[in-house]
PDB file of C-alpha atoms and ligand atoms in Angstrom:
ATOM      1  CA  UNK Q   1      76.894 129.603 135.738  1.00 34.00           C
ATOM      2  CA  UNK Q   2      78.287 132.136 133.585  1.00 37.00           C
ATOM      3  CA  UNK Q   3      79.102 130.645 130.129  1.00 39.00           C
ATOM      4  CA  UNK Q   4      82.431 130.087 128.950  1.00 41.00           C
ATOM      5  CA  UNK Q   5      84.298 132.188 127.387  1.00 40.00           C
ATOM      6  CA  UNK Q   6      84.343 131.578 123.243  1.00 43.00           C
ATOM      7  CA  UNK Q   7      87.233 129.450 122.262  1.00 47.00           C
ATOM      8  CA  UNK Q   8      89.392 129.784 119.283  1.00 44.00           C
ATOM      9  CA  UNK Q   9      86.630 128.058 117.177  1.00 46.00           C
ATOM     10  CA  UNK Q  10      84.625 130.853 117.368  1.00 53.00           C
ATOM     11  CA  UNK Q  11      83.890 132.776 114.602  1.00 60.00           C
ATOM     12  CA  UNK Q  12      81.428 135.074 113.606  1.00 72.00           C
ATOM     13  CA  UNK Q  13      78.298 134.277 111.567  1.00 79.00           C
ATOM     14  CA  UNK Q  14      78.468 136.653 108.875  1.00 75.00           C
ATOM     15  CA  UNK Q  15      82.027 134.611 107.968  1.00 77.00           C
ATOM     16  CA  UNK Q  16      80.173 130.988 108.387  1.00 76.00           C
ATOM     17  CA  UNK Q  17      77.530 132.412 105.932  1.00 78.00           C
ATOM     18  CA  UNK Q  18      80.308 133.885 103.645  1.00 78.00           C
ATOM     19  CA  UNK Q  19      82.033 130.264 103.090  1.00 73.00           C
ATOM     20  CA  UNK Q  20      78.832 128.750 103.001  1.00 73.00           C
ATOM     21  CA  UNK Q  21      77.809 131.456  99.500  1.00 74.00           C
ATOM     22  CA  UNK Q  22      81.846 130.222  98.660  1.00 73.00           C
ATOM     23  CA  UNK Q  23      80.792 126.365  98.303  1.00 76.00           C
ATOM     24  CA  UNK Q  24      80.842 124.796  95.193  1.00 69.00           C
ATOM     25  CA  UNK Q  25      77.458 122.881  96.490  1.00 67.00           C
ATOM     26  CA  UNK Q  26      73.876 124.621  97.925  1.00 68.00           C
ATOM     27  CA  UNK Q  27      74.819 123.430 101.256  1.00 65.00           C
ATOM     28  CA  UNK Q  28      71.410 123.643 102.299  1.00 68.00           C
ATOM     29  CA  UNK Q  29      68.828 124.334  99.968  1.00 73.00           C
ATOM     30  CA  UNK Q  30      66.539 127.103 100.576  1.00 82.00           C
ATOM     31  CA  UNK Q  31      63.429 125.175 100.102  1.00 87.00           C
ATOM     32  CA  UNK Q  32      64.148 122.440 102.442  1.00 91.00           C
ATOM     33  CA  UNK Q  33      61.644 122.790 105.712  1.00 93.00           C
ATOM     34  CA  UNK Q  34      63.290 124.973 108.150  1.00 93.00           C
ATOM     35  CA  UNK Q  35      64.333 122.403 110.878  1.00 94.00           C
ATOM     36  CA  UNK Q  36      66.134 120.336 108.274  1.00 95.00           C
ATOM     37  CA  UNK Q  37      67.726 123.423 107.318  1.00 93.00           C
ATOM     38  CA  UNK Q  38      68.746 124.313 110.505  1.00 94.00           C
ATOM     39  CA  UNK Q  39      70.296 121.258 111.145  1.00 96.00           C
ATOM     40  CA  UNK Q  40      72.283 120.941 107.873  1.00 95.00           C
ATOM     41  CA  UNK Q  41      73.694 124.371 108.714  1.00 93.00           C
ATOM     42  CA  UNK Q  42      74.820 123.325 111.970  1.00 95.00           C
ATOM     43  CA  UNK Q  43      76.328 120.882 111.021  1.00 96.00           C
ATOM     44  CA  UNK Q  44      78.364 122.729 108.516  1.00 93.00           C
ATOM     45  CA  UNK Q  45      79.349 125.425 110.586  1.00 94.00           C
ATOM     46  CA  UNK Q  46      80.904 122.726 112.882  1.00 96.00           C
ATOM     47  CA  UNK Q  47      82.991 121.048 109.648  1.00 96.00           C
ATOM     48  CA  UNK Q  48      83.755 124.422 108.775  1.00 94.00           C
ATOM     49  CA  UNK Q  49      84.936 125.838 112.313  1.00 96.00           C
ATOM     50  CA  UNK Q  50      86.802 121.959 112.737  1.00 97.00           C
ATOM     51  CA  UNK Q  51      88.551 122.859 109.526  1.00 95.00           C
ATOM     52  CA  UNK Q  52      89.257 126.472 110.302  1.00 94.00           C
ATOM     53  CA  UNK Q  53      90.997 125.281 113.323  1.00 96.00           C
ATOM     54  CA  UNK Q  54      93.481 123.382 111.136  1.00 95.00           C
ATOM     55  CA  UNK Q  55      93.677 125.262 108.535  1.00 91.00           C
ATOM     56  CA  UNK Q  56      93.381 129.245 109.695  1.00 89.00           C
ATOM     57  CA  UNK Q  57      94.360 129.715 113.215  1.00 89.00           C
ATOM     58  CA  UNK Q  58      98.160 130.700 114.006  1.00 91.00           C
ATOM     59  CA  UNK Q  59     100.870 127.030 113.822  1.00 93.00           C
ATOM     60  CA  UNK Q  60     101.623 126.713 117.177  1.00 95.00           C
ATOM     61  CA  UNK Q  61      97.521 127.235 118.009  1.00 95.00           C
ATOM     62  CA  UNK Q  62      96.005 124.429 115.610  1.00 96.00           C
ATOM     63  CA  UNK Q  63      96.772 121.186 117.716  1.00 97.00           C
ATOM     64  CA  UNK Q  64      95.877 122.465 120.993  1.00 97.00           C
ATOM     65  CA  UNK Q  65      92.839 124.039 119.416  1.00 97.00           C
ATOM     66  CA  UNK Q  66      91.988 120.706 117.688  1.00 98.00           C
ATOM     67  CA  UNK Q  67      92.146 118.755 120.906  1.00 98.00           C
ATOM     68  CA  UNK Q  68      90.407 121.621 123.092  1.00 98.00           C
ATOM     69  CA  UNK Q  69      87.437 120.945 120.809  1.00 98.00           C
ATOM     70  CA  UNK Q  70      86.971 117.344 120.473  1.00 98.00           C
ATOM     71  CA  UNK Q  71      87.177 117.782 124.558  1.00 98.00           C
ATOM     72  CA  UNK Q  72      84.307 120.064 123.416  1.00 98.00           C
ATOM     73  CA  UNK Q  73      82.509 117.982 121.034  1.00 98.00           C
ATOM     74  CA  UNK Q  74      82.719 115.106 123.618  1.00 97.00           C
ATOM     75  CA  UNK Q  75      81.189 117.296 126.078  1.00 97.00           C
ATOM     76  CA  UNK Q  76      78.407 117.615 123.584  1.00 97.00           C
ATOM     77  CA  UNK Q  77      77.734 114.713 122.767  1.00 98.00           C
ATOM     78  CA  UNK Q  78      77.675 113.847 126.896  1.00 96.00           C
ATOM     79  CA  UNK Q  79      74.779 115.955 127.216  1.00 93.00           C
ATOM     80  CA  UNK Q  80      76.744 118.563 128.800  1.00 95.00           C
ATOM     81  CA  UNK Q  81      76.994 121.687 127.733  1.00 96.00           C
ATOM     82  CA  UNK Q  82      80.033 123.083 125.067  1.00 97.00           C
ATOM     83  CA  UNK Q  83      81.308 126.031 125.522  1.00 96.00           C
ATOM     84  CA  UNK Q  84      81.841 126.717 121.395  1.00 96.00           C
ATOM     85  CA  UNK Q  85      79.057 128.508 119.881  1.00 96.00           C
ATOM     86  CA  UNK Q  86      78.957 126.288 117.460  1.00 96.00           C
ATOM     87  CA  UNK Q  87      78.255 123.268 119.490  1.00 98.00           C
ATOM     88  CA  UNK Q  88      75.800 124.712 120.933  1.00 97.00           C
ATOM     89  CA  UNK Q  89      73.997 125.495 118.234  1.00 96.00           C
ATOM     90  CA  UNK Q  90      74.142 121.604 116.967  1.00 97.00           C
ATOM     91  CA  UNK Q  91      72.230 120.364 120.206  1.00 97.00           C
ATOM     92  CA  UNK Q  92      69.256 120.709 118.716  1.00 97.00           C
ATOM     93  CA  UNK Q  93      70.527 118.604 115.848  1.00 97.00           C
ATOM     94  CA  UNK Q  94      72.107 115.775 118.227  1.00 98.00           C
ATOM     95  CA  UNK Q  95      68.991 115.155 119.780  1.00 97.00           C
ATOM     96  CA  UNK Q  96      66.411 115.504 116.564  1.00 96.00           C
ATOM     97  CA  UNK Q  97      68.409 113.213 114.767  1.00 97.00           C
ATOM     98  CA  UNK Q  98      70.249 111.420 116.663  1.00 97.00           C
ATOM     99  CA  UNK Q  99      73.877 111.959 115.506  1.00 98.00           C
ATOM    100  CA  UNK Q 100      76.891 110.373 116.571  1.00 97.00           C
ATOM    101  CA  UNK Q 101      80.486 111.786 117.586  1.00 98.00           C
ATOM    102  CA  UNK Q 102      82.476 109.384 115.817  1.00 98.00           C
ATOM    103  CA  UNK Q 103      82.399 111.086 112.452  1.00 98.00           C
ATOM    104  CA  UNK Q 104      83.024 114.884 113.904  1.00 98.00           C
ATOM    105  CA  UNK Q 105      85.737 113.002 115.676  1.00 98.00           C
ATOM    106  CA  UNK Q 106      87.276 111.394 112.315  1.00 98.00           C
ATOM    107  CA  UNK Q 107      87.105 115.150 110.944  1.00 98.00           C
ATOM    108  CA  UNK Q 108      88.835 116.557 113.854  1.00 98.00           C
ATOM    109  CA  UNK Q 109      91.384 113.364 113.296  1.00 98.00           C
ATOM    110  CA  UNK Q 110      91.850 114.505 109.341  1.00 98.00           C
ATOM    111  CA  UNK Q 111      92.912 117.778 110.956  1.00 98.00           C
ATOM    112  CA  UNK Q 112      95.241 116.610 113.478  1.00 98.00           C
ATOM    113  CA  UNK Q 113      96.406 114.595 110.470  1.00 98.00           C
ATOM    114  CA  UNK Q 114      96.741 117.833 108.519  1.00 97.00           C
ATOM    115  CA  UNK Q 115      99.572 119.093 111.125  1.00 96.00           C
ATOM    116  CA  UNK Q 116     101.588 116.012 110.481  1.00 96.00           C
ATOM    117  CA  UNK Q 117     101.252 115.322 106.667  1.00 97.00           C
ATOM    118  CA  UNK Q 118     102.028 117.336 104.201  1.00 96.00           C
ATOM    119  CA  UNK Q 119     101.700 115.278 101.193  1.00 97.00           C
ATOM    120  CA  UNK Q 120     100.606 111.655 100.086  1.00 98.00           C
ATOM    121  CA  UNK Q 121     102.920 109.098  98.364  1.00 97.00           C
ATOM    122  CA  UNK Q 122      99.675 106.973  96.821  1.00 98.00           C
ATOM    123  CA  UNK Q 123      96.168 107.596  95.105  1.00 98.00           C
ATOM    124  CA  UNK Q 124      95.400 104.835  97.958  1.00 98.00           C
ATOM    125  CA  UNK Q 125      96.727 106.694 101.262  1.00 98.00           C
ATOM    126  CA  UNK Q 126      94.830 109.826 100.081  1.00 98.00           C
ATOM    127  CA  UNK Q 127      91.939 108.733  99.613  1.00 98.00           C
ATOM    128  CA  UNK Q 128      92.352 107.155 103.219  1.00 98.00           C
ATOM    129  CA  UNK Q 129      92.580 110.735 104.184  1.00 98.00           C
ATOM    130  CA  UNK Q 130      89.553 111.305 102.648  1.00 98.00           C
ATOM    131  CA  UNK Q 131      87.578 108.328 104.680  1.00 98.00           C
ATOM    132  CA  UNK Q 132      88.254 110.722 107.634  1.00 98.00           C
ATOM    133  CA  UNK Q 133      88.071 114.364 106.009  1.00 98.00           C
ATOM    134  CA  UNK Q 134      85.089 114.065 103.502  1.00 98.00           C
ATOM    135  CA  UNK Q 135      83.303 110.456 104.371  1.00 98.00           C
ATOM    136  CA  UNK Q 136      81.947 111.864 107.721  1.00 98.00           C
ATOM    137  CA  UNK Q 137      80.246 114.501 106.300  1.00 97.00           C
ATOM    138  CA  UNK Q 138      77.923 112.796 104.004  1.00 97.00           C
ATOM    139  CA  UNK Q 139      77.378 110.281 106.834  1.00 98.00           C
ATOM    140  CA  UNK Q 140      76.372 112.900 109.208  1.00 98.00           C
ATOM    141  CA  UNK Q 141      73.684 114.400 106.316  1.00 97.00           C
ATOM    142  CA  UNK Q 142      72.195 110.896 106.029  1.00 98.00           C
ATOM    143  CA  UNK Q 143      71.390 110.694 109.240  1.00 98.00           C
ATOM    144  CA  UNK Q 144      70.326 114.413 109.975  1.00 97.00           C
ATOM    145  CA  UNK Q 145      67.647 113.082 107.056  1.00 97.00           C
ATOM    146  CA  UNK Q 146      67.220 110.132 109.165  1.00 97.00           C
ATOM    147  CA  UNK Q 147      68.770 107.645 106.464  1.00 97.00           C
ATOM    148  CA  UNK Q 148      70.288 104.332 108.428  1.00 96.00           C
ATOM    149  CA  UNK Q 149      70.811 102.167 105.325  1.00 96.00           C
ATOM    150  CA  UNK Q 150      74.549 100.333 104.813  1.00 98.00           C
ATOM    151  CA  UNK Q 151      74.402 100.578 101.329  1.00 98.00           C
ATOM    152  CA  UNK Q 152      73.508 104.081 101.190  1.00 98.00           C
ATOM    153  CA  UNK Q 153      76.966 104.707 103.385  1.00 98.00           C
ATOM    154  CA  UNK Q 154      79.007 103.558 101.205  1.00 98.00           C
ATOM    155  CA  UNK Q 155      77.856 104.820  98.250  1.00 98.00           C
ATOM    156  CA  UNK Q 156      77.583 108.208 100.408  1.00 98.00           C
ATOM    157  CA  UNK Q 157      81.752 107.653 100.958  1.00 98.00           C
ATOM    158  CA  UNK Q 158      82.110 107.880  97.321  1.00 98.00           C
ATOM    159  CA  UNK Q 159      80.321 110.613  96.588  1.00 98.00           C
ATOM    160  CA  UNK Q 160      82.344 112.348  99.587  1.00 98.00           C
ATOM    161  CA  UNK Q 161      85.921 111.360  98.539  1.00 98.00           C
ATOM    162  CA  UNK Q 162      84.782 112.276  95.193  1.00 98.00           C
ATOM    163  CA  UNK Q 163      83.882 115.650  96.394  1.00 97.00           C
ATOM    164  CA  UNK Q 164      87.090 115.913  98.107  1.00 98.00           C
ATOM    165  CA  UNK Q 165      89.386 115.259  95.693  1.00 98.00           C
ATOM    166  CA  UNK Q 166      87.606 118.074  93.078  1.00 98.00           C
ATOM    167  CA  UNK Q 167      88.106 120.452  95.992  1.00 97.00           C
ATOM    168  CA  UNK Q 168      91.861 119.222  95.889  1.00 98.00           C
ATOM    169  CA  UNK Q 169      92.188 120.079  92.156  1.00 98.00           C
ATOM    170  CA  UNK Q 170      90.596 123.217  92.581  1.00 97.00           C
ATOM    171  CA  UNK Q 171      92.843 124.366  95.494  1.00 96.00           C
ATOM    172  CA  UNK Q 172      96.074 123.055  94.294  1.00 97.00           C
ATOM    173  CA  UNK Q 173      97.298 126.150  94.528  1.00 96.00           C
ATOM    174  CA  UNK Q 174      96.300 127.625  98.011  1.00 94.00           C
ATOM    175  CA  UNK Q 175      97.023 124.168  98.807  1.00 95.00           C
ATOM    176  CA  UNK Q 176     100.961 124.491  97.890  1.00 96.00           C
ATOM    177  CA  UNK Q 177     100.611 128.243  99.479  1.00 93.00           C
ATOM    178  CA  UNK Q 178      99.767 126.527 103.018  1.00 92.00           C
ATOM    179  CA  UNK Q 179     102.894 123.731 102.769  1.00 93.00           C
ATOM    180  CA  UNK Q 180     100.751 121.151 101.170  1.00 96.00           C
ATOM    181  CA  UNK Q 181      99.880 119.002  98.653  1.00 97.00           C
ATOM    182  CA  UNK Q 182      97.215 116.416  97.805  1.00 97.00           C
ATOM    183  CA  UNK Q 183      98.020 115.098  94.420  1.00 97.00           C
ATOM    184  CA  UNK Q 184      99.772 112.219  95.346  1.00 97.00           C
ATOM    185  CA  UNK Q 185     103.427 112.319  94.620  1.00 96.00           C
ATOM    186  CA  UNK Q 186     103.114 108.829  92.046  1.00 96.00           C
ATOM    187  CA  UNK Q 187     100.284 110.588  90.872  1.00 95.00           C
ATOM    188  CA  UNK Q 188     102.599 113.717  89.594  1.00 97.00           C
ATOM    189  CA  UNK Q 189     105.364 111.391  88.893  1.00 97.00           C
ATOM    190  CA  UNK Q 190     103.826 109.201  86.361  1.00 97.00           C
ATOM    191  CA  UNK Q 191     103.383 112.654  84.064  1.00 97.00           C
ATOM    192  CA  UNK Q 192     107.143 113.895  84.671  1.00 97.00           C
ATOM    193  CA  UNK Q 193     105.884 116.282  87.187  1.00 96.00           C
ATOM    194  CA  UNK Q 194     106.992 117.033  91.024  1.00 92.00           C
ATOM    195  CA  UNK Q 195     105.680 119.207  93.690  1.00 91.00           C
ATOM    196  CA  UNK Q 196     108.120 122.274  93.355  1.00 92.00           C
ATOM    197  CA  UNK Q 197     105.796 122.680  89.716  1.00 96.00           C
ATOM    198  CA  UNK Q 198     103.005 123.473  92.069  1.00 96.00           C
ATOM    199  CA  UNK Q 199     104.547 127.028  92.950  1.00 96.00           C
ATOM    200  CA  UNK Q 200     104.456 128.426  89.609  1.00 94.00           C
ATOM    201  CA  UNK Q 201     101.678 130.884  88.577  1.00 90.00           C
ATOM    202  CA  UNK Q 202     101.290 128.884  85.244  1.00 89.00           C
ATOM    203  CA  UNK Q 203     100.292 124.938  85.190  1.00 94.00           C
ATOM    204  CA  UNK Q 204     102.480 123.140  83.019  1.00 96.00           C
ATOM    205  CA  UNK Q 205     101.632 120.112  81.045  1.00 96.00           C
ATOM    206  CA  UNK Q 206     103.069 117.571  83.604  1.00 97.00           C
ATOM    207  CA  UNK Q 207     100.772 119.290  85.920  1.00 97.00           C
ATOM    208  CA  UNK Q 208      97.758 119.435  83.771  1.00 97.00           C
ATOM    209  CA  UNK Q 209      97.594 115.865  83.149  1.00 97.00           C
ATOM    210  CA  UNK Q 210      97.903 115.319  86.902  1.00 97.00           C
ATOM    211  CA  UNK Q 211      95.277 117.185  87.594  1.00 97.00           C
ATOM    212  CA  UNK Q 212      93.528 116.066  84.504  1.00 97.00           C
ATOM    213  CA  UNK Q 213      93.649 112.377  85.731  1.00 96.00           C
ATOM    214  CA  UNK Q 214      92.725 113.150  89.499  1.00 97.00           C
ATOM    215  CA  UNK Q 215      89.535 114.583  87.499  1.00 96.00           C
ATOM    216  CA  UNK Q 216      88.514 111.160  86.027  1.00 95.00           C
ATOM    217  CA  UNK Q 217      89.381 109.375  89.285  1.00 97.00           C
ATOM    218  CA  UNK Q 218      86.755 111.825  91.287  1.00 97.00           C
ATOM    219  CA  UNK Q 219      84.072 111.459  87.965  1.00 96.00           C
ATOM    220  CA  UNK Q 220      84.344 107.603  88.102  1.00 96.00           C
ATOM    221  CA  UNK Q 221      83.631 107.502  92.438  1.00 97.00           C
ATOM    222  CA  UNK Q 222      80.882 110.347  91.607  1.00 97.00           C
ATOM    223  CA  UNK Q 223      78.947 108.910  88.910  1.00 95.00           C
ATOM    224  CA  UNK Q 224      79.652 105.403  90.897  1.00 96.00           C
ATOM    225  CA  UNK Q 225      77.804 107.104  94.407  1.00 97.00           C
ATOM    226  CA  UNK Q 226      75.413 108.481  92.395  1.00 97.00           C
ATOM    227  CA  UNK Q 227      73.187 105.237  92.651  1.00 96.00           C
ATOM    228  CA  UNK Q 228      73.020 106.573  96.139  1.00 97.00           C
ATOM    229  CA  UNK Q 229      70.013 108.642  94.218  1.00 97.00           C
ATOM    230  CA  UNK Q 230      68.056 105.813  93.884  1.00 96.00           C
ATOM    231  CA  UNK Q 231      67.846 104.594  97.642  1.00 96.00           C
ATOM    232  CA  UNK Q 232      66.823 108.410  98.566  1.00 97.00           C
ATOM    233  CA  UNK Q 233      63.601 109.916  98.486  1.00 96.00           C
ATOM    234  CA  UNK Q 234      61.797 113.471  99.129  1.00 96.00           C
ATOM    235  CA  UNK Q 235      64.391 116.230 100.701  1.00 96.00           C
ATOM    236  CA  UNK Q 236      67.163 113.934 100.941  1.00 96.00           C
ATOM    237  CA  UNK Q 237      66.715 112.752  97.238  1.00 96.00           C
ATOM    238  CA  UNK Q 238      66.562 116.640  96.456  1.00 95.00           C
ATOM    239  CA  UNK Q 239      69.824 117.577  98.607  1.00 95.00           C
ATOM    240  CA  UNK Q 240      72.000 114.983  97.803  1.00 96.00           C
ATOM    241  CA  UNK Q 241      71.022 115.719  94.077  1.00 96.00           C
ATOM    242  CA  UNK Q 242      72.450 119.009  95.008  1.00 94.00           C
ATOM    243  CA  UNK Q 243      75.725 118.035  96.398  1.00 95.00           C
ATOM    244  CA  UNK Q 244      76.188 115.654  93.342  1.00 96.00           C
ATOM    245  CA  UNK Q 245      75.398 118.613  90.790  1.00 96.00           C
ATOM    246  CA  UNK Q 246      78.222 120.731  92.887  1.00 95.00           C
ATOM    247  CA  UNK Q 247      80.938 118.194  91.974  1.00 97.00           C
ATOM    248  CA  UNK Q 248      79.925 117.465  88.027  1.00 97.00           C
ATOM    249  CA  UNK Q 249      79.012 121.533  87.496  1.00 96.00           C
ATOM    250  CA  UNK Q 250      83.227 122.088  89.335  1.00 97.00           C
ATOM    251  CA  UNK Q 251      84.686 119.063  87.105  1.00 97.00           C
ATOM    252  CA  UNK Q 252      82.999 121.233  83.972  1.00 96.00           C
ATOM    253  CA  UNK Q 253      84.764 124.178  85.608  1.00 97.00           C
ATOM    254  CA  UNK Q 254      88.037 122.185  85.676  1.00 97.00           C
ATOM    255  CA  UNK Q 255      87.712 120.772  82.118  1.00 96.00           C
ATOM    256  CA  UNK Q 256      87.116 124.584  80.799  1.00 96.00           C
ATOM    257  CA  UNK Q 257      90.100 125.855  82.632  1.00 96.00           C
ATOM    258  CA  UNK Q 258      91.576 123.014  80.811  1.00 95.00           C
ATOM    259  CA  UNK Q 259      92.941 121.503  84.221  1.00 96.00           C
ATOM    260  CA  UNK Q 260      95.140 125.106  84.760  1.00 96.00           C
ATOM    261  CA  UNK Q 261      95.069 125.601  88.589  1.00 96.00           C
ATOM    262  CA  UNK Q 262      97.676 127.848  89.203  1.00 96.00           C
ATOM    263  CA  UNK Q 263      96.673 131.078  87.073  1.00 93.00           C
ATOM    264  CA  UNK Q 264      93.264 131.186  89.163  1.00 92.00           C
ATOM    265  CA  UNK Q 265      90.841 128.315  90.873  1.00 94.00           C
ATOM    266  CA  UNK Q 266      88.275 127.222  88.744  1.00 95.00           C
ATOM    267  CA  UNK Q 267      84.820 127.263  90.152  1.00 95.00           C
ATOM    268  CA  UNK Q 268      81.718 126.188  89.048  1.00 95.00           C
ATOM    269  CA  UNK Q 269      78.638 127.850  86.927  1.00 95.00           C
ATOM    270  CA  UNK Q 270      75.311 128.028  88.945  1.00 93.00           C
ATOM    271  CA  UNK Q 271      73.406 127.343  85.811  1.00 95.00           C
ATOM    272  CA  UNK Q 272      75.930 124.194  85.415  1.00 95.00           C
ATOM    273  CA  UNK Q 273      74.503 123.353  88.997  1.00 94.00           C
ATOM    274  CA  UNK Q 274      71.380 123.925  87.754  1.00 94.00           C
ATOM    275  CA  UNK Q 275      71.302 122.083  84.911  1.00 95.00           C
ATOM    276  CA  UNK Q 276      72.897 118.582  86.754  1.00 96.00           C
ATOM    277  CA  UNK Q 277      70.633 118.851  89.417  1.00 95.00           C
ATOM    278  CA  UNK Q 278      67.587 119.080  87.024  1.00 95.00           C
ATOM    279  CA  UNK Q 279      69.195 116.025  84.896  1.00 95.00           C
ATOM    280  CA  UNK Q 280      69.721 113.779  87.926  1.00 96.00           C
ATOM    281  CA  UNK Q 281      66.542 114.710  89.895  1.00 95.00           C
ATOM    282  CA  UNK Q 282      64.445 113.476  86.233  1.00 93.00           C
ATOM    283  CA  UNK Q 283      66.813 110.466  84.999  1.00 90.00           C
ATOM    284  CA  UNK Q 284      69.703 110.104  87.713  1.00 90.00           C
ATOM    285  CA  UNK Q 285      70.854 106.967  85.355  1.00 89.00           C
ATOM    286  CA  UNK Q 286      70.594 108.554  81.918  1.00 91.00           C
ATOM    287  CA  UNK Q 287      72.365 111.284  83.150  1.00 92.00           C
ATOM    288  CA  UNK Q 288      75.211 109.507  84.523  1.00 89.00           C
ATOM    289  CA  UNK Q 289      75.484 107.106  81.546  1.00 90.00           C
ATOM    290  CA  UNK Q 290      75.550 110.316  79.133  1.00 91.00           C
ATOM    291  CA  UNK Q 291      78.322 111.757  81.224  1.00 90.00           C
ATOM    292  CA  UNK Q 292      80.483 108.418  81.672  1.00 87.00           C
ATOM    293  CA  UNK Q 293      79.865 108.580  77.773  1.00 86.00           C
ATOM    294  CA  UNK Q 294      81.069 111.660  76.474  1.00 73.00           C
ATOM    295  CA  UNK Q 295      82.012 113.250  79.324  1.00 55.00           C
ATOM    296  CA  UNK Q 296      85.155 111.904  80.148  1.00 44.00           C
ATOM    297  CA  UNK Q 297      87.588 114.688  81.564  1.00 41.00           C
ATOM    298  CA  UNK Q 298      91.226 113.022  79.998  1.00 36.00           C
TER     299      UNK Q 298
HETATM  300  C1  FPP S   1      74.748 112.257 101.743  1.00 73.60           C
HETATM  301  C2  FPP S   1      75.988 112.654 101.000  1.00 73.60           C
HETATM  302  C3  FPP S   1      76.706 112.605 100.188  1.00 73.60           C
HETATM  303  C4  FPP S   1      76.371 114.428 101.215  1.00 73.60           C
HETATM  304  C5  FPP S   1      77.414 114.922 100.656  1.00 73.60           C
HETATM  305  C6  FPP S   1      77.766 116.198 101.962  1.00 73.60           C
HETATM  306  C7  FPP S   1      79.046 116.600 101.384  1.00 73.60           C
HETATM  307  C8  FPP S   1      78.830 117.733 101.094  1.00 73.60           C
HETATM  308  C9  FPP S   1      80.551 116.434 101.397  1.00 73.60           C
HETATM  309  C10 FPP S   1      81.429 117.115 100.764  1.00 73.60           C
HETATM  310  C11 FPP S   1      82.557 116.288 102.141  1.00 73.60           C
HETATM  311  C12 FPP S   1      83.735 117.090 101.640  1.00 73.60           C
HETATM  312  C13 FPP S   1      84.257 117.674 100.094  1.00 73.60           C
HETATM  313  C14 FPP S   1      84.445 118.082 102.653  1.00 73.60           C
HETATM  314  C15 FPP S   1      85.863 118.529 102.841  1.00 73.60           C
HETATM  315  O1  FPP S   1      84.970 120.149 102.134  1.00 73.60           O
HETATM  316  P1  FPP S   1      85.871 121.314 103.148  1.00 73.60           P
HETATM  317  O2  FPP S   1      85.554 122.407 102.365  1.00 73.60           O
HETATM  318  O3  FPP S   1      86.424 121.069 104.308  1.00 73.60           O
HETATM  319  O4  FPP S   1      87.241 120.929 101.977  1.00 73.60           O
HETATM  320  P2  FPP S   1      88.661 121.639 102.641  1.00 73.60           P
HETATM  321  O5  FPP S   1      89.658 120.707 104.009  1.00 73.60           O
HETATM  322  O6  FPP S   1      89.276 121.863 101.732  1.00 73.60           O
HETATM  323  O7  FPP S   1      88.411 123.311 102.659  1.00 73.60           O
END
């Protein structure tokens, strides 16, 4: 049978690699063994395509495109040949690592929710969204590394929610241009800010305070979740330390920018990622303690 034509989620490898380079954290460290690296990249590419279907395709194509991709995901996990190239590329990882459909489905559901919900009233509602949009990525990554440990999974959820909150802070301007606000309305109101303030090109003090509060919450979750490193060994420990280091370095960048997220997107410095990575690998609890004691971001 001739392969099905590429669907709307199909994007070029070059574009995916550019997006990978633009992430805050190293998606798949180059020193990882080839099959681990290949599986992490395959998972990343699927997550990226799901996100792009929800964010970048024509508005009227988004929901149908996501539902079509969801059916293709089910095909891949049933053992049938999926239409989408990124899903065909995921097949070795599905089999080698015994991956499950549920976390991928949750990523699709997060993007379907994005089509209906443009902002969240409370922190709790926003973090419920992160359970769909970010936590599944950690669950899949743990599976890729062969980790099946409920405590590790819960700690991973904290790390992933933190990484998502951090991205929300970085992307306030871009999200607003796309009609979305991921700073909770009550959080904005607590500092006297409104969603309309996010249309400005400079960040007012109330908005900075709201962003700073969100980074403080992210720091709490990230440093609590860093206890995950004590439960990991070998390549898993190295890779996850890299993700946490990326989050910490991005928090450094946000603080350096004095939470001005409307003039430009604060980006982590590679040297900061490396410094956090080294410290997390050598003495994770001491590094986390030092950050919690001295590095409060508000
Ligand atoms: C085991 C473990 C803790 C692994 C960590 C895995 C990891 C890197 C999770 C990131 C989660 C996240 C922020 C997803 C959304 O990113 P996005 O780029 O899709 O965000 P966007 O929706 O804002 O574009």
